Short mmCIF file of C-alpha atoms and ligand atoms in Angstrom, two decimals:
data_model
loop_
_atom_site.label_atom_id
_atom_site.label_comp_id
_atom_site.label_asym_id
_atom_site.label_seq_id
_atom_site.Cartn_x
_atom_site.Cartn_y
_atom_site.Cartn_z
CA UNK A 12 -2.59 -89.24 -51.47
CA UNK A 13 -1.73 -92.31 -49.40
CA UNK A 14 -2.16 -95.70 -51.03
CA UNK A 15 -4.61 -98.21 -49.61
CA UNK A 16 -1.73 -100.25 -48.19
CA UNK A 17 -0.23 -97.14 -46.57
CA UNK A 18 -3.58 -96.26 -45.00
CA UNK A 19 -3.65 -99.71 -43.40
CA UNK A 20 -0.09 -99.75 -42.08
CA UNK A 21 0.48 -99.92 -38.34
CA UNK A 22 3.54 -99.06 -36.26
CA UNK A 23 4.44 -101.19 -33.22
CA UNK A 24 3.87 -99.45 -29.92
CA UNK A 25 6.46 -99.27 -27.15
CA UNK A 26 5.75 -100.36 -23.59
CA UNK A 27 7.97 -99.49 -20.62
CA UNK A 28 7.43 -102.58 -18.45
CA UNK A 29 10.94 -103.59 -17.32
CA UNK A 30 10.82 -104.66 -13.67
CA UNK A 31 7.44 -106.35 -13.43
CA UNK A 32 6.75 -108.65 -10.52
CA UNK A 33 7.08 -112.35 -11.46
CA UNK A 34 7.35 -111.68 -15.19
CA UNK A 35 10.99 -111.34 -16.17
CA UNK A 36 12.55 -108.78 -18.49
CA UNK A 37 13.72 -111.72 -20.59
CA UNK A 38 10.12 -112.84 -21.06
CA UNK A 39 9.11 -109.29 -21.95
CA UNK A 40 11.89 -108.94 -24.52
CA UNK A 41 10.83 -112.17 -26.24
CA UNK A 42 7.18 -111.18 -25.99
CA UNK A 43 7.71 -107.70 -27.47
CA UNK A 44 9.48 -109.37 -30.38
CA UNK A 45 6.52 -111.68 -30.98
CA UNK A 46 4.14 -108.71 -30.78
CA UNK A 47 6.16 -106.81 -33.38
CA UNK A 48 5.89 -109.89 -35.58
CA UNK A 49 2.10 -109.57 -35.46
CA UNK A 50 2.33 -105.91 -36.48
CA UNK A 51 4.71 -106.77 -39.31
CA UNK A 52 2.50 -109.59 -40.58
CA UNK A 53 -0.64 -107.45 -40.31
CA UNK A 54 1.02 -104.83 -42.51
CA UNK A 55 2.25 -107.47 -44.94
CA UNK A 56 -1.19 -109.05 -45.27
CA UNK A 57 -2.88 -105.66 -45.72
CA UNK A 58 -0.35 -104.86 -48.43
CA UNK A 59 -1.11 -108.10 -50.25
CA UNK A 60 -4.86 -107.66 -49.86
CA UNK A 61 -4.58 -104.08 -51.11
CA UNK A 62 -2.84 -105.42 -54.18
CA UNK A 63 -5.74 -107.74 -54.89
CA UNK A 64 -8.24 -104.91 -54.38
CA UNK A 65 -6.27 -102.71 -56.77
CA UNK A 66 -6.13 -105.43 -59.41
CA UNK A 67 -9.81 -106.22 -59.13
CA UNK A 68 -9.11 -109.71 -57.69
CA UNK A 69 -10.63 -109.12 -54.24
CA UNK A 70 -13.42 -111.64 -54.54
CA UNK A 71 -14.69 -114.10 -51.98
CA UNK A 72 -14.48 -116.76 -54.64
CA UNK A 73 -10.73 -116.14 -54.95
CA UNK A 74 -9.09 -118.70 -52.60
CA UNK A 75 -5.98 -116.54 -52.33
CA UNK A 76 -7.99 -113.54 -51.18
CA UNK A 77 -10.00 -115.64 -48.71
CA UNK A 78 -6.87 -117.16 -47.19
CA UNK A 79 -5.23 -113.75 -46.75
CA UNK A 80 -8.37 -112.43 -45.03
CA UNK A 81 -8.46 -115.44 -42.68
CA UNK A 82 -4.80 -114.96 -41.80
CA UNK A 83 -5.48 -111.26 -41.23
CA UNK A 84 -7.98 -112.18 -38.50
CA UNK A 85 -5.25 -114.06 -36.66
CA UNK A 86 -2.47 -111.49 -37.08
CA UNK A 87 -4.65 -108.39 -36.56
CA UNK A 88 -6.24 -109.69 -33.37
CA UNK A 89 -2.79 -110.84 -32.23
CA UNK A 90 -1.54 -107.28 -32.66
CA UNK A 91 -4.48 -105.61 -30.95
CA UNK A 92 -4.78 -108.01 -28.01
CA UNK A 93 -1.08 -107.69 -27.18
CA UNK A 94 -1.50 -103.91 -27.08
CA UNK A 95 -4.36 -104.28 -24.61
CA UNK A 96 -2.33 -106.80 -22.57
CA UNK A 97 0.90 -104.79 -22.34
CA UNK A 98 -1.20 -101.67 -21.86
CA UNK A 99 -2.97 -103.02 -18.77
CA UNK A 100 0.22 -103.81 -16.87
CA UNK A 101 2.57 -101.50 -15.01
CA UNK A 102 5.80 -101.90 -13.07
CA UNK A 103 4.43 -99.56 -10.41
CA UNK A 104 1.30 -101.55 -9.59
CA UNK A 105 0.30 -102.01 -6.00
CA UNK A 106 -3.04 -100.42 -5.50
CA UNK A 107 -6.24 -102.42 -5.47
CA UNK A 108 -8.94 -101.98 -8.09
CA UNK A 109 -10.77 -98.64 -7.86
CA UNK A 110 -14.24 -98.64 -6.32
CA UNK A 111 -15.87 -98.02 -9.72
CA UNK A 112 -14.25 -101.16 -11.15
CA UNK A 113 -15.10 -103.20 -8.08
CA UNK A 114 -18.72 -102.01 -8.13
CA UNK A 115 -19.05 -102.77 -11.84
CA UNK A 116 -17.81 -106.37 -11.62
CA UNK A 117 -19.81 -106.85 -8.43
CA UNK A 118 -22.88 -105.89 -10.43
CA UNK A 119 -22.46 -109.09 -12.40
CA UNK A 120 -20.56 -111.42 -10.09
CA UNK A 121 -21.73 -110.32 -6.65
CA UNK A 122 -18.30 -109.20 -5.48
CA UNK A 123 -14.81 -108.50 -6.82
CA UNK A 124 -13.21 -111.70 -5.50
CA UNK A 125 -15.79 -113.88 -7.24
CA UNK A 126 -15.15 -112.04 -10.51
CA UNK A 127 -11.38 -112.49 -10.02
CA UNK A 128 -11.76 -116.23 -9.37
CA UNK A 129 -13.77 -116.61 -12.56
CA UNK A 130 -11.31 -114.54 -14.61
CA UNK A 131 -8.41 -116.62 -13.24
CA UNK A 132 -10.30 -119.84 -14.00
CA UNK A 133 -10.80 -118.71 -17.60
CA UNK A 134 -7.07 -118.03 -17.84
CA UNK A 135 -6.28 -121.51 -16.49
CA UNK A 136 -8.35 -123.26 -19.16
CA UNK A 137 -6.49 -125.79 -21.28
CA UNK A 138 -5.51 -124.48 -24.66
CA UNK A 139 -3.77 -121.49 -26.20
CA UNK A 140 -5.45 -118.13 -25.96
CA UNK A 141 -6.53 -115.24 -23.79
CA UNK A 142 -8.73 -114.38 -20.82
CA UNK A 143 -10.64 -111.14 -21.30
CA UNK A 144 -12.98 -109.24 -19.00
CA UNK A 145 -15.37 -107.39 -21.29
CA UNK A 146 -17.80 -104.56 -20.64
CA UNK A 147 -21.15 -105.06 -22.35
CA UNK A 148 -22.37 -101.58 -23.34
CA UNK A 149 -25.95 -102.80 -23.62
CA UNK A 150 -26.38 -104.35 -20.18
CA UNK A 151 -23.52 -102.40 -18.47
CA UNK A 152 -22.28 -105.74 -17.14
CA UNK A 153 -18.84 -107.36 -17.13
CA UNK A 154 -18.32 -110.82 -18.61
CA UNK A 155 -15.20 -113.00 -18.65
CA UNK A 156 -14.48 -114.82 -21.90
CA UNK A 157 -11.98 -117.31 -23.30
CA UNK A 158 -10.43 -116.45 -26.66
CA UNK A 159 -8.91 -119.33 -28.63
CA UNK A 160 -5.69 -118.29 -30.44
CA UNK A 161 -6.36 -114.56 -31.04
CA UNK A 162 -9.51 -114.42 -33.09
CA UNK A 163 -11.98 -117.02 -31.92
CA UNK A 164 -14.32 -115.82 -29.18
CA UNK A 165 -14.05 -112.03 -29.25
CA UNK A 166 -17.53 -110.70 -28.54
CA UNK A 167 -18.78 -108.16 -31.07
CA UNK A 168 -19.46 -104.75 -29.56
CA UNK A 169 -18.04 -105.63 -26.15
CA UNK A 170 -15.19 -103.52 -24.79
CA UNK A 171 -12.06 -105.21 -23.36
CA UNK A 172 -11.35 -103.97 -19.83
CA UNK A 173 -8.68 -106.42 -18.70
CA UNK A 174 -6.76 -108.65 -21.11
CA UNK A 175 -4.46 -111.51 -20.06
CA UNK A 176 -2.26 -113.47 -22.45
CA UNK A 177 -2.09 -117.14 -21.48
CA UNK A 178 -0.16 -118.42 -24.48
CA UNK A 179 2.81 -120.35 -23.11
CA UNK A 180 5.27 -117.78 -24.47
CA UNK A 181 3.84 -115.37 -21.88
CA UNK A 182 5.25 -117.35 -18.96
CA UNK A 183 7.33 -120.37 -20.00
CA UNK A 184 10.69 -118.67 -19.37
CA UNK A 185 9.63 -117.94 -15.78
CA UNK A 186 7.40 -120.90 -14.88
CA UNK A 187 6.95 -124.55 -15.74
CA UNK A 188 4.19 -125.44 -18.23
CA UNK A 189 2.02 -126.73 -15.37
CA UNK A 190 2.51 -123.51 -13.37
CA UNK A 191 0.21 -121.24 -15.34
CA UNK A 192 -1.67 -120.44 -12.13
CA UNK A 193 1.52 -118.92 -10.68
CA UNK A 194 1.84 -116.72 -13.77
CA UNK A 195 -1.78 -115.63 -13.37
CA UNK A 196 -1.08 -114.66 -9.75
CA UNK A 197 1.91 -112.64 -10.95
CA UNK A 198 -0.16 -111.01 -13.68
CA UNK A 199 -2.58 -109.68 -11.05
CA UNK A 200 0.35 -108.17 -9.10
CA UNK A 201 1.11 -106.06 -12.18
CA UNK A 202 -2.36 -104.97 -13.28
CA UNK A 203 -2.66 -101.25 -13.96
CA UNK A 204 -6.08 -100.68 -12.44
CA UNK A 205 -5.95 -97.04 -13.45
CA UNK A 206 -5.94 -98.16 -17.10
CA UNK A 207 -8.77 -100.61 -16.46
CA UNK A 208 -10.75 -97.84 -14.79
CA UNK A 209 -10.17 -95.49 -17.74
CA UNK A 210 -11.31 -98.19 -20.16
CA UNK A 211 -14.44 -98.71 -18.07
CA UNK A 212 -15.27 -95.01 -17.84
CA UNK A 213 -14.74 -94.59 -21.59
CA UNK A 214 -16.89 -97.61 -22.36
CA UNK A 215 -19.70 -96.26 -20.20
CA UNK A 216 -19.44 -92.91 -22.00
CA UNK A 217 -19.38 -94.60 -25.41
CA UNK A 218 -15.89 -93.39 -26.35
CA UNK A 219 -12.42 -94.88 -26.65
CA UNK A 220 -10.03 -94.39 -23.71
FE1 FE2 B 323 1.57 -113.18 -26.43
#
């Protein structure tokens, strides 16, 4: 029978993205390395937390346990958000968003371009974090949200449709620090709208894509 730590061990995923528009292979190589660091640290933290559970020391009053759990929020969300981000880009992008995606965002924002302007504006906010377009299963609407670091701002129960990393490591090898807007324009050139559409259809059906 697998140990608790083994049951909570993750393997880094591979993404074939070489040749994106405006996001260099060098940036991707560095970024994949950072992502694998999040996976490694998630596994390490889960291993340490499992040890405390096994020894009967997993108590909220234990500062060591509490600190590990707080760090896990950072590393775990860092792992998961990068998988969404790499997963919603493709080197063969080129088509516009499918009608179902356009209709869905228009249901909240009036039209696709207004949604895109808002999403881009979220991504251009000062600070380190993420822009995420979420599907709200309750209202069937799409909302754009800012996530600070990896763990502050994720909306419970909402489903990420489009995830954009705006930490500086995502673009600083290709653009100047003040050129985040150029990176955001490049990001949109590489969006895999087929993936976004599958996420939307799955969210509407109440299942994972
Ligand atoms: Fe990143």
